[in-house]
Coordinates of C-alpha atoms and ligand atoms in Angstrom, one line a residue:
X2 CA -28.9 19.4 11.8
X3 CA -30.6 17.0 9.3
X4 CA -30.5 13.6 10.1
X5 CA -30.0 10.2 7.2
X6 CA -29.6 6.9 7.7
X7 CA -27.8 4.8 5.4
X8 CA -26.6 0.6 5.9
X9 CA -23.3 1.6 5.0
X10 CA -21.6 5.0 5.0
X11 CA -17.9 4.8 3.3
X12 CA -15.9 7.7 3.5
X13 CA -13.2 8.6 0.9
X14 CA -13.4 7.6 -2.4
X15 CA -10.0 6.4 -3.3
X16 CA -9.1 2.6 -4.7
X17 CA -10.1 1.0 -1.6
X18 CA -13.3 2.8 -0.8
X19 CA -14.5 2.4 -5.0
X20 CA -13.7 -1.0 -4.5
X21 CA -15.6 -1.4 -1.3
X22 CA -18.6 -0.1 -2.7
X23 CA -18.1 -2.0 -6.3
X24 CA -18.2 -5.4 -4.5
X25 CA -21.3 -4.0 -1.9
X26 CA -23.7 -2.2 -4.9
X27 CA -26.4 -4.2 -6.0
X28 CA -26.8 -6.5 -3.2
X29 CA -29.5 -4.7 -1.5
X30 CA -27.9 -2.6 1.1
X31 CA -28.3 1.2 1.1
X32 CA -24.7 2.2 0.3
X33 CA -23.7 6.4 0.7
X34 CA -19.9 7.2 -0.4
X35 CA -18.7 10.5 0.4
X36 CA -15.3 12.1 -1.1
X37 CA -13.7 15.5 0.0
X38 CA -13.0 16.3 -3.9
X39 CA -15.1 17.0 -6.5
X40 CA -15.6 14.3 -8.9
X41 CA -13.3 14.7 -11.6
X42 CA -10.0 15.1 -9.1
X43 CA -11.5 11.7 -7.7
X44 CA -8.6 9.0 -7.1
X45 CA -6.0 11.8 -8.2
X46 CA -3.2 11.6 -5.9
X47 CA 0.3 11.3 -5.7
X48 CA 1.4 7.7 -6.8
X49 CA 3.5 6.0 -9.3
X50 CA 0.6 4.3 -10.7
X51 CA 2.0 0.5 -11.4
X52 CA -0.1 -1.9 -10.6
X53 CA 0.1 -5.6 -10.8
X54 CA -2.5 -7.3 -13.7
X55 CA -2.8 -10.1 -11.1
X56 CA -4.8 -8.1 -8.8
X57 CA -7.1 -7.7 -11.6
X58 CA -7.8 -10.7 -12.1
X59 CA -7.9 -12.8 -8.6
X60 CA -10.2 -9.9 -7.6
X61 CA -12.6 -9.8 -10.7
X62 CA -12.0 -6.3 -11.3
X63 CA -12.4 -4.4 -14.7
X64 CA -9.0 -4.4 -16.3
X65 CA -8.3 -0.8 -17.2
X66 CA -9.1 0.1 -20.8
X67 CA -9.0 3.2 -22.9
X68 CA -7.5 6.3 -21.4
X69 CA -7.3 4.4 -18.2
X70 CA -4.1 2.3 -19.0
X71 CA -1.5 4.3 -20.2
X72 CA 1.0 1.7 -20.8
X73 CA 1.5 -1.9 -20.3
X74 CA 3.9 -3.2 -18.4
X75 CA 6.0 -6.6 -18.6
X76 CA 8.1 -6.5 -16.0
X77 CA 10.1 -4.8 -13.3
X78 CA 14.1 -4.1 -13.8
X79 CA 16.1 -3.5 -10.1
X80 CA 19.5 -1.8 -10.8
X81 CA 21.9 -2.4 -7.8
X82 CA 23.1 1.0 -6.1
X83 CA 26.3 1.0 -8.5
X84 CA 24.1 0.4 -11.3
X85 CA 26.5 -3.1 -11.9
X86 CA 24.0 -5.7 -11.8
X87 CA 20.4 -5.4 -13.2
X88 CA 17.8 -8.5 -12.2
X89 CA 14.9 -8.3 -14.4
X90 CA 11.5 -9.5 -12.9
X91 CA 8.8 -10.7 -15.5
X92 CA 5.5 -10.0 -14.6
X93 CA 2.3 -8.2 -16.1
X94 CA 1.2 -4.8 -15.0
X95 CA -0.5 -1.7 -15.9
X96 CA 0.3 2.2 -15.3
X97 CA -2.7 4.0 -15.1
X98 CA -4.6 7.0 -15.5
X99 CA -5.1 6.3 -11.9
X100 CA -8.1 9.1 -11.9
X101 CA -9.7 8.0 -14.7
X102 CA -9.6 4.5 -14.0
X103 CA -10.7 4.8 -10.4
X104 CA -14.0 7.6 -11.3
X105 CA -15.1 4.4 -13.3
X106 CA -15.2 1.9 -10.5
X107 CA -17.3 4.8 -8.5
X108 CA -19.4 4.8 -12.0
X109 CA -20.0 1.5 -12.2
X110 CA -20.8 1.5 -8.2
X111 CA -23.0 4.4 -9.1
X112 CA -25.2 2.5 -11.6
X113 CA -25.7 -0.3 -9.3
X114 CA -27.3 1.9 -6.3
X115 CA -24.7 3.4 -4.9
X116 CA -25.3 7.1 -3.6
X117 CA -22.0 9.1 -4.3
X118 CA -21.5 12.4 -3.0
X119 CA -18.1 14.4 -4.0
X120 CA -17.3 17.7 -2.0
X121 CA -18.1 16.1 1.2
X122 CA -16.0 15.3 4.0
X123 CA -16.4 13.7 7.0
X124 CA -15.6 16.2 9.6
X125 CA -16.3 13.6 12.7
X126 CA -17.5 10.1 13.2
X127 CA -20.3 10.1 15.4
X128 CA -19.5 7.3 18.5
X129 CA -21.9 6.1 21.6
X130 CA -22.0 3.8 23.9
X131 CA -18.5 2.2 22.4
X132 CA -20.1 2.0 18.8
X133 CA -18.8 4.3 15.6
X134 CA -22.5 4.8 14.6
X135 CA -22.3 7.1 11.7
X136 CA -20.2 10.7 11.2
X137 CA -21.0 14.5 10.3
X138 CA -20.5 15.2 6.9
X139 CA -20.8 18.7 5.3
X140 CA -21.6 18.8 1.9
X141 CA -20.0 22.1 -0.2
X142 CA -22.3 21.8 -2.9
X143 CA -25.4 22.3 -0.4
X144 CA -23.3 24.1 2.1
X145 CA -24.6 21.9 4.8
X146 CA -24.0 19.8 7.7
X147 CA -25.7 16.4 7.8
X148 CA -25.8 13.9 10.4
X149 CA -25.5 10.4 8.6
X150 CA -26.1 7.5 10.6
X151 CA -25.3 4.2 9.6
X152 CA -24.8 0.2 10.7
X153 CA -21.2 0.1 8.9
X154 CA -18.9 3.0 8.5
X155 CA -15.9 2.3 6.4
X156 CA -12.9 4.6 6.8
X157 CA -11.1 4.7 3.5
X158 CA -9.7 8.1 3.6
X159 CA -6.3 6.9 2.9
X160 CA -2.7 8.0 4.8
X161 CA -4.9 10.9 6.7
X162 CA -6.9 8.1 8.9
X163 CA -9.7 10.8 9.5
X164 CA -12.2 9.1 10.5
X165 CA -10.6 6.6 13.1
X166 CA -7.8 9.2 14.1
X167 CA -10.7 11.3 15.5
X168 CA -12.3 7.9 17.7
X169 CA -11.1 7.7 21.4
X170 CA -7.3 7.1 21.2
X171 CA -7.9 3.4 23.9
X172 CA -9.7 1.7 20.9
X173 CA -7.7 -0.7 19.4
X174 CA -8.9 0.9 15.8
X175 CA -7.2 4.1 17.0
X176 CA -3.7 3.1 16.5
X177 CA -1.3 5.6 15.4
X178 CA 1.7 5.1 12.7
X179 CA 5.4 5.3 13.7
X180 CA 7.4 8.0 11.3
X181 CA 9.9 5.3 10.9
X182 CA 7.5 2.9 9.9
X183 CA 6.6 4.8 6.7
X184 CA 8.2 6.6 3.8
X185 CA 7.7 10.6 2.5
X186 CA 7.7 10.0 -1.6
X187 CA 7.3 12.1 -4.1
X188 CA 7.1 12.3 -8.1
X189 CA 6.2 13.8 -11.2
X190 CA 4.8 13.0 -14.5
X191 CA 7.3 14.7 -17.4
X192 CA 7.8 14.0 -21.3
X193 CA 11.1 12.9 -22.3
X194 CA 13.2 14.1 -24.9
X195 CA 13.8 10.9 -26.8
X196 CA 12.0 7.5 -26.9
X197 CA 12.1 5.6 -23.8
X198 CA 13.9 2.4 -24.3
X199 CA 12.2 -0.6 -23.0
X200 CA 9.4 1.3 -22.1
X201 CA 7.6 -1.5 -21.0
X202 CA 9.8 -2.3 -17.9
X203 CA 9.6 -0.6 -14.7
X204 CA 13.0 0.9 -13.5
X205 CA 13.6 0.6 -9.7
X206 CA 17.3 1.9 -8.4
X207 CA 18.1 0.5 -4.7
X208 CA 20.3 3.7 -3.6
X209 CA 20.5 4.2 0.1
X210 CA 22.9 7.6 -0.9
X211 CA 20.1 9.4 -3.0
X212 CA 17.0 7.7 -1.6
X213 CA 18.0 6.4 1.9
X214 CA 15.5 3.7 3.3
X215 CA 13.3 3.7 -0.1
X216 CA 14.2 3.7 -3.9
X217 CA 14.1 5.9 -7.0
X218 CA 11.7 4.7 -9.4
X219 CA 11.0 5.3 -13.3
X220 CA 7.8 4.4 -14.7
X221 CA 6.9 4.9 -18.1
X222 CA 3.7 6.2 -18.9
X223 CA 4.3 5.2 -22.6
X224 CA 6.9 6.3 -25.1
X225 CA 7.8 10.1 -24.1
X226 CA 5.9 10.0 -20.7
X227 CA 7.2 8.7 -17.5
X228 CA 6.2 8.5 -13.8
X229 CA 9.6 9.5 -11.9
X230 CA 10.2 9.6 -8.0
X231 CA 11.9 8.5 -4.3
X232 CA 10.8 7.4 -1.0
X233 CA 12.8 7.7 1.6
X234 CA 12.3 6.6 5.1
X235 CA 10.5 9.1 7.6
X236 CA 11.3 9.7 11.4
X237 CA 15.5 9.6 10.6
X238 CA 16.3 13.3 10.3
X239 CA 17.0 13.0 6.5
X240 CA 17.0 16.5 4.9
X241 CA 13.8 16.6 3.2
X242 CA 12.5 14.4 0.0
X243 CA 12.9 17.6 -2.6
X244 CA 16.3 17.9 -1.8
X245 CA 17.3 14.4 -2.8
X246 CA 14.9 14.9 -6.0
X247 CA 16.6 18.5 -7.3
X248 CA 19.9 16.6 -6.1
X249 CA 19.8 13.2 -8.0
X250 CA 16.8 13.6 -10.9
X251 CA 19.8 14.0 -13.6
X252 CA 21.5 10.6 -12.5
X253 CA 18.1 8.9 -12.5
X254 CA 16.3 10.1 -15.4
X255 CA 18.4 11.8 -17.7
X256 CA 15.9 12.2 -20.5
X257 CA 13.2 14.1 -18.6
X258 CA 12.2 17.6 -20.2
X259 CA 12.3 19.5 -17.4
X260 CA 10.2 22.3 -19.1
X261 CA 7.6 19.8 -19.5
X262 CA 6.5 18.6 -16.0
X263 CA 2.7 17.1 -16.5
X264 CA 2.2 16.4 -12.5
X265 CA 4.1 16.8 -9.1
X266 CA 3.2 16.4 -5.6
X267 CA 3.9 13.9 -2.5
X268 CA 2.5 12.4 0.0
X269 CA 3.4 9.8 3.0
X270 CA 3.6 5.6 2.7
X271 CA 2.8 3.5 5.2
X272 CA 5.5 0.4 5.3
X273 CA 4.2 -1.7 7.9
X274 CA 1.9 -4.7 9.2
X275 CA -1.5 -3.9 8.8
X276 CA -3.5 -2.5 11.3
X277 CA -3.8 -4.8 14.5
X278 CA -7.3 -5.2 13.7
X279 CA -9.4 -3.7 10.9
X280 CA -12.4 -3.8 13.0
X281 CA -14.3 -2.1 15.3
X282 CA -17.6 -2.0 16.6
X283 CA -19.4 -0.2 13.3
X284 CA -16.4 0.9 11.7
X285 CA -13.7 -0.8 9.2
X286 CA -11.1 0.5 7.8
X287 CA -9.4 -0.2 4.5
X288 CA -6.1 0.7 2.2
X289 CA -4.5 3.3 3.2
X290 CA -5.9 3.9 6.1
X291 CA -5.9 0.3 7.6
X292 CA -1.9 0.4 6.8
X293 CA -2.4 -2.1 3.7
X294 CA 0.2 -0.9 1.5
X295 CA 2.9 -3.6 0.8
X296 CA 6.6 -3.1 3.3
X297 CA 8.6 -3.6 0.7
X298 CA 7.6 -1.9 -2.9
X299 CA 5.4 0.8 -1.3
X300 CA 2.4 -0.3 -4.0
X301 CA -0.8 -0.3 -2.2
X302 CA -3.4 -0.1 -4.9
X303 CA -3.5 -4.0 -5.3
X304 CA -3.7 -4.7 -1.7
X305 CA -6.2 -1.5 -1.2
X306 CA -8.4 -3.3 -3.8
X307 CA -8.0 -6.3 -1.9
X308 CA -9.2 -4.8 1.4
X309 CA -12.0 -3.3 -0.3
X310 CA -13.4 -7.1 -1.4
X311 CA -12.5 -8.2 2.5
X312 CA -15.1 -5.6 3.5
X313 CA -17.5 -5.2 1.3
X314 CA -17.8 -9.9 1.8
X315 CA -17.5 -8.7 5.5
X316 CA -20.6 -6.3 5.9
X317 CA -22.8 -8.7 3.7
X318 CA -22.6 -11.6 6.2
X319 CA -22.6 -8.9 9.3
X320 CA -26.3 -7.6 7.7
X321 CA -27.1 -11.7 7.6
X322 CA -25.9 -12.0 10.9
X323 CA -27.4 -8.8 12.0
X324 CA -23.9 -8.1 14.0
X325 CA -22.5 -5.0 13.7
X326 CA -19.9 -5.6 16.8
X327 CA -16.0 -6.3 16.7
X328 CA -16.9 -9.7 16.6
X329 CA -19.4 -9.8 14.0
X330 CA -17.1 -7.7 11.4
X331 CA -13.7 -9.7 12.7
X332 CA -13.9 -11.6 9.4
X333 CA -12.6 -9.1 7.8
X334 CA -9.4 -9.5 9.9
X335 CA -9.2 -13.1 9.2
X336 CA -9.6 -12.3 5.0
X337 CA -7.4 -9.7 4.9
X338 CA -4.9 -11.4 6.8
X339 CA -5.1 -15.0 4.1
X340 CA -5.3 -12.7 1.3
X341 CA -2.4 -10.1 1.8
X342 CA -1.5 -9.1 5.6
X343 CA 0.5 -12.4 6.7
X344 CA 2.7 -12.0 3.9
X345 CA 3.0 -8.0 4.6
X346 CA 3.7 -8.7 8.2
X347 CA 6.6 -11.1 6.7
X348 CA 7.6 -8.0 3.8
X349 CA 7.7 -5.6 7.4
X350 CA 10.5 -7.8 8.4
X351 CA 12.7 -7.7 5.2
X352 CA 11.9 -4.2 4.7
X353 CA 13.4 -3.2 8.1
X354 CA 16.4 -5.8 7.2
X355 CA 16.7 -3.9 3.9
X356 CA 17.0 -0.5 5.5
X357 CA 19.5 -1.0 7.3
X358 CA 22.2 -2.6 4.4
X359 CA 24.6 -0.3 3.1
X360 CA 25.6 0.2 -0.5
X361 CA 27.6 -1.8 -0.1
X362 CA 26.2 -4.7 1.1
X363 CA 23.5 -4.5 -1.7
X364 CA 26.0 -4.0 -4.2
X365 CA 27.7 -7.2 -3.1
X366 CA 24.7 -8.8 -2.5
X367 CA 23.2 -8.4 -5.7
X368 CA 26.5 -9.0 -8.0
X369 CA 27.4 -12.0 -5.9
X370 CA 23.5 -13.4 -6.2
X371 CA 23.4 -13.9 -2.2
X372 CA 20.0 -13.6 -3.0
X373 CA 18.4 -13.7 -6.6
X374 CA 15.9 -12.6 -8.5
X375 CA 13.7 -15.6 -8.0
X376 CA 14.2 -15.1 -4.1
X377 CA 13.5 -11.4 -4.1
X378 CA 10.2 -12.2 -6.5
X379 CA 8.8 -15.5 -4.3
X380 CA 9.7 -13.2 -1.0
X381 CA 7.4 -10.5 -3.1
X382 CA 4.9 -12.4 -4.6
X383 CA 4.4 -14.8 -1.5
X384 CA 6.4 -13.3 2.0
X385 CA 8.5 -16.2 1.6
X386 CA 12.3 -16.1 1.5
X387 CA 13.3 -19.6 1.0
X388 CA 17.2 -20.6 0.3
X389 CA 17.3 -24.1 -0.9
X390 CA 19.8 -26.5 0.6
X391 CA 21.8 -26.9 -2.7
X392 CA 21.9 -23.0 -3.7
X393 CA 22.7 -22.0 0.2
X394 CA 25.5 -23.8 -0.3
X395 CA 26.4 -22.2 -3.3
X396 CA 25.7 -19.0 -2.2
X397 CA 28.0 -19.7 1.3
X398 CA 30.6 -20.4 -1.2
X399 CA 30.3 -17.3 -3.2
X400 CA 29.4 -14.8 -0.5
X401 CA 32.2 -16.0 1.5
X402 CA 33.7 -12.8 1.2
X403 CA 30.8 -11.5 3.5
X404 CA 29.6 -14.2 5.9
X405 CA 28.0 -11.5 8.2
X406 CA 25.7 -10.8 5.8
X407 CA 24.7 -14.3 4.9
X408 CA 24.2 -15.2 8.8
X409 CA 21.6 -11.9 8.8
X410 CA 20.1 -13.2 5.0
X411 CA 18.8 -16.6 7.2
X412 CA 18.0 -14.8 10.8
X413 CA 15.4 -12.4 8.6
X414 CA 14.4 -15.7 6.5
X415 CA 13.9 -17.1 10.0
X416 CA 12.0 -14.1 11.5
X417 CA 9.7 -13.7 8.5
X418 CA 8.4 -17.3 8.8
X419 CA 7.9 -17.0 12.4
X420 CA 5.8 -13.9 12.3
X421 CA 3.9 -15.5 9.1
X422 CA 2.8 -18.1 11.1
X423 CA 2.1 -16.0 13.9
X424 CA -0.4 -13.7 11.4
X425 CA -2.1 -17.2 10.2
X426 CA -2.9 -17.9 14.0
X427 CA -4.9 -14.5 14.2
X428 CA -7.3 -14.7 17.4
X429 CA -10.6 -15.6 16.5
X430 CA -12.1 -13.2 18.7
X431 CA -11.5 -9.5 20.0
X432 CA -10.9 -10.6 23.4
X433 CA -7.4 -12.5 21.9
X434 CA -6.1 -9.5 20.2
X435 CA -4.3 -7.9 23.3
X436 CA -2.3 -11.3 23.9
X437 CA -1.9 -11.6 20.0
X438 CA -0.3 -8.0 19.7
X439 CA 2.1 -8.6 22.6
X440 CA 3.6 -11.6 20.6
X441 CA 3.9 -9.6 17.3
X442 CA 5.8 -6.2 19.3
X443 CA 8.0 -8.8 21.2
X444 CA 8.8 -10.6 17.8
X445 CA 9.5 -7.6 16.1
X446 CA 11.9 -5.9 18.8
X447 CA 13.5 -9.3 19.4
X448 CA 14.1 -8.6 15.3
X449 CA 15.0 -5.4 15.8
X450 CA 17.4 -6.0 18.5
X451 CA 18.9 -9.3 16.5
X452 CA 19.9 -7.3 13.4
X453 CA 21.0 -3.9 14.4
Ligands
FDA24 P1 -6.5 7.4 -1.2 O1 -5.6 8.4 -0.6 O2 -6.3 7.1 -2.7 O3 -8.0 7.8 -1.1 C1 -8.5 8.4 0.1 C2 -9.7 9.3 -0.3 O4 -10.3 9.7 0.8 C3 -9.2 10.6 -1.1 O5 -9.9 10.6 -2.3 C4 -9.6 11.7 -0.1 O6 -10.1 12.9 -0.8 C5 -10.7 11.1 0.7 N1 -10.8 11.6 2.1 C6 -9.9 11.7 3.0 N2 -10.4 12.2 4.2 C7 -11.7 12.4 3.9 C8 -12.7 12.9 4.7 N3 -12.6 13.3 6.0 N4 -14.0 13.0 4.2 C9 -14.2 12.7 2.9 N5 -13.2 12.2 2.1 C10 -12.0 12.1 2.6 N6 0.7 2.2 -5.1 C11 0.7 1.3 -6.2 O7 0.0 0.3 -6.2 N7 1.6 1.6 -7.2 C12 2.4 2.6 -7.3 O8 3.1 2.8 -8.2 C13 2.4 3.5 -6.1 N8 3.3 4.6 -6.1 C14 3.2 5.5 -5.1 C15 3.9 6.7 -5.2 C16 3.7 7.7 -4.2 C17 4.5 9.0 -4.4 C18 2.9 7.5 -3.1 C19 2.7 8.6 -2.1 C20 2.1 6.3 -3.0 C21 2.3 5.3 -4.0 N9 1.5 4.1 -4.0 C22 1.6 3.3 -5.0 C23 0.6 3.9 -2.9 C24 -0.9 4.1 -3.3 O9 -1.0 5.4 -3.9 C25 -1.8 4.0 -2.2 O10 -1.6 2.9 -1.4 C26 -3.3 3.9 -2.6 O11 -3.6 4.9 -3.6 C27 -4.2 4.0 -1.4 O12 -5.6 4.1 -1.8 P2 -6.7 4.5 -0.7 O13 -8.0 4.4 -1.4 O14 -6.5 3.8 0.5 O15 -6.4 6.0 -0.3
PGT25 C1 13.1 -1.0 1.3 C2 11.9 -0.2 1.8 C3 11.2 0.4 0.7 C4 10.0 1.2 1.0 C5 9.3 1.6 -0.2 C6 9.0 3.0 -0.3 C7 8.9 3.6 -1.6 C8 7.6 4.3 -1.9 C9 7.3 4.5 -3.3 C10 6.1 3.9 -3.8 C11 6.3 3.4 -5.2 C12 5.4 2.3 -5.5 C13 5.9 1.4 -6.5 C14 5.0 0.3 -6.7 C15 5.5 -0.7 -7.6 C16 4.7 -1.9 -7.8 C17 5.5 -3.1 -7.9 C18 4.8 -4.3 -8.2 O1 3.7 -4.2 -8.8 O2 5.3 -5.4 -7.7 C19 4.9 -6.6 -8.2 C20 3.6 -7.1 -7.6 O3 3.6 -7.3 -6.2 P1 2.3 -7.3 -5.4 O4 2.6 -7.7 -4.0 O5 1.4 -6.1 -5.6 O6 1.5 -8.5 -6.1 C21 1.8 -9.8 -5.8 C22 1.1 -10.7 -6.7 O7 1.4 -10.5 -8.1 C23 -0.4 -10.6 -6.6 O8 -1.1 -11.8 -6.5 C24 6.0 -7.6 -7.8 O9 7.3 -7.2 -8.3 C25 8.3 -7.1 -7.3 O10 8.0 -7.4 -6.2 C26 9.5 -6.4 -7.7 C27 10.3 -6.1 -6.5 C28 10.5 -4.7 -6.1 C29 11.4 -4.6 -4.9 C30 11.8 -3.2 -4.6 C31 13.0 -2.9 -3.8 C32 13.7 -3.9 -3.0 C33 15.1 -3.8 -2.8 C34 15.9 -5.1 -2.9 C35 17.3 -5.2 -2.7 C36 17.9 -6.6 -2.6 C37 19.3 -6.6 -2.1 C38 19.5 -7.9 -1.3 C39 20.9 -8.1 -0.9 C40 21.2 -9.1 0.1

């Protein structure tokens, strides 16, 4: 089999692994990125395509421009289950031409140094002596098998994990994803009859009956074009994700031309923490595939672009360190965490609070303002969920009518600090991370056992 050797080898070619190698191209290392689809299908996966501006901008990235932003967005509106009370969130975003936009990060990568090969996957990572030192590509364009070795491999191949799936199941890189701890969604892209009012907000219905454990969302793609779809929560038995699509499309978006669907197609969400550690020796993972995607929402192109700057920073001061061991990528743990994780480890906590509510409760909840906007947008934007003295009271006063669900409101407020604080005391070494994960599965279950 022929044999290369690159510095770094990233496989998948999705947000997080463009944005890996758009922060790593130019700086001198000998970069290979390797996707499973041909070029123009590139980033084209099933996704709602909203992504927050502020992203953009803490990250440096391109804003999208052209026929990469399809519409801008302004804000977010959240329609209780009984579609009574509607919070408006303000906040800048984009929908994409999540393709489009994504081939040009690769471009842009491309023109810097970076060696891009589409049709290529991965088929196993090669591992010895307890170090991921490269994987086995084959390459349909030459219809061959090649044996690339390299100092870094970065697993970005999204909710598949193929790379670190295949690595001895004892490494802590290994771990697996609980069904429960993810959502099956699915959408499509149709034209609507009329105009779209307000079509730059974001619609997002809370509606455990036709989306239990998720939401129904409508995203428009501009004036006649919108982005319409579920989650619901995996490992519960639910009957499956089409059903509750066929079932409740008419209540959700009345408007769609069902004659003129653009785009369908699914695909699974991780909800959760992110990965125990990110790291391993010669291998990190990001987006995806690291679990980065954000508990509560289900958006993970922000945070996936966010892993991809944690890496790409991490493997520069590895090659200065010349240490390509657990310990000498753990920074990337330690980034990730300050940048997005602690307050995604806090977001896993609502989101299993949130899952279990009934209509009901939300309903209530919402129309009574036991929490607000402001609360839900600071718990979002931060992981925070702060109840000031003067407004608790208020809030006791008017949620009277359902005290159970005001004691639960501070226990999760409670629990998502602690494990928040637990995240920002992140071992500084592998040897801490069995001792570390202990305390995070006991706080959770503890959670788990306080709320059900
Ligand atoms: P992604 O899956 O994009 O990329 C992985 C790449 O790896 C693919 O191109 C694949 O071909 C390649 N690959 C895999 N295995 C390989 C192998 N062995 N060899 C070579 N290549 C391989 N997020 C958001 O921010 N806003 C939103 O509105 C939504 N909405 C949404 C709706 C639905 C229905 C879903 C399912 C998900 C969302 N998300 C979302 C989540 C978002 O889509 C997701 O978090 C990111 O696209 C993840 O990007 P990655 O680069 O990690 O994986
Ligand atoms: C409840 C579990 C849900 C699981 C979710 C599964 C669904 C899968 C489908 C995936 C669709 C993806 C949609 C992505 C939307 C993007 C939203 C977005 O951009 O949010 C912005 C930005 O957040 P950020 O973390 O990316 O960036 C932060 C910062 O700007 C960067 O520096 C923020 O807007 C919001 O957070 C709006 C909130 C949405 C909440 C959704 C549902 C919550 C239900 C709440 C009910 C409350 C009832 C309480 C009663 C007591």
């Amino acid at each position: 089999m022929k044999e290369l050797k690159y510095d770094v080898l990233i496989i998948g070619g999705g947000f997080a692994g463009a944005s890996t190698a758009f922060h790593l191209a130019g700086k001198g290392l000998k970069v290979l990125l390797v996707d499973s689809k041909p070029w123009n299908r590139i980033g084209d996966k099933p996704c709602g395509d909203a992504v927050s501006k502020a992203h953009f901008d803490r990250l440096g990235m391109p804003y999208p421009k052209g026929e990469e932003l399809e519409n801008k967005i302004s804000g977010i509106k959240l329609y209780s289950p009984d579609m009574k009370t509607v919070w408006t969130v303000n906040g800048e975003g984009f929908e994409l031409n999540a393709p489009l936009y994504n081939q040009r990060i690769l471009r842009e990568a491309e023109s810097k140094g970076v060696e891009i090969w589409d049709q290529t996957t991965a088929m196993k990572p090669l591992f010895e002596n307890g170090f991921v030192k490269g994987a086995v590509l084959y390459n349909r364009r030459s219809n061959e098998e090649v044996a690339v070795y390299s100092k870094v491999l970065v697993d970005a191949t999204g909710y598949s994990r193929s790379v670190r799936s295949k690595l001895p199941q004892e490494l802590p890189i290994a771990e697996d994803l609980d069904e429960k701890d993810a959502d099956i969604a699915y959408r499509e892209v149709l034209l609507t009859r009329d105009d779209i009012e307000d079509h730059d907000y974001l619609r997002i219905f809370v509606t455990q009956k036709a989306s239990p454990g998720g939401y129904w969302w409508y995203f428009p793609k501009g004036k006649n074009k919108v982005n319409v779809g579920l989650g619901i929560q995996g490992g519960m038995g639910y009957p499956s994700v089409h059903v509750f699509y066929q079932k409740y499309l008419d209540s959700y978006a009345p408007d769609v031309d069902k004659s003129r669907l653009l785009v369908k197609g699914g695909a699974l969400v991780p909800t959760r923490r992110p990965l125990y550690t990110m790291v391993w020796n010669g291998i990190i993972a990001v987006g995806d595939s690291a679990y980065t995607v954000n508990p509560v929402h289900g958006g993970g192109k922000g945070s996936a672009m966010i892993s991809g700057y944690c890496a790409a920073k991490t493997i520069l001061n590895a090659f200065e360190k010349g240490d390509f061991s657990a310990q000498g990528l753990w920074d990337m743990n330690i980034c990730y965490i300050n940048e997005y994780g602690a307050k995604q480890a806090s977001l896993d906590i609502f989101r299993r609070f949130l899952q279990k509510l009934s209509d009901d409760d939300i309903n209530y909840g919402m129309n009574k303002k036991v929490l607000k906007e402001e609360d839900l947008l600071e718990a979002s934007e931060k992981g925070d969920l702060h109840l000031s003295v003067a407004e608790k009271a208020m809030r006791i006063i008017a949620g009277l009518g359902r005290p159970s669900l005001l004691m639960k409101l501070k226990t999760v407020a409670e629990y998502m600090k602690n494990i928040k604080q637990l995240y920002y005391n992140y071992p500084r070494s592998p040897s801490g991370l069995q001792i570390w994960k202990t305390q995070v599965d006991r706080l959770i279950s503890e959670f788990n056992m306080n709320i059900s």
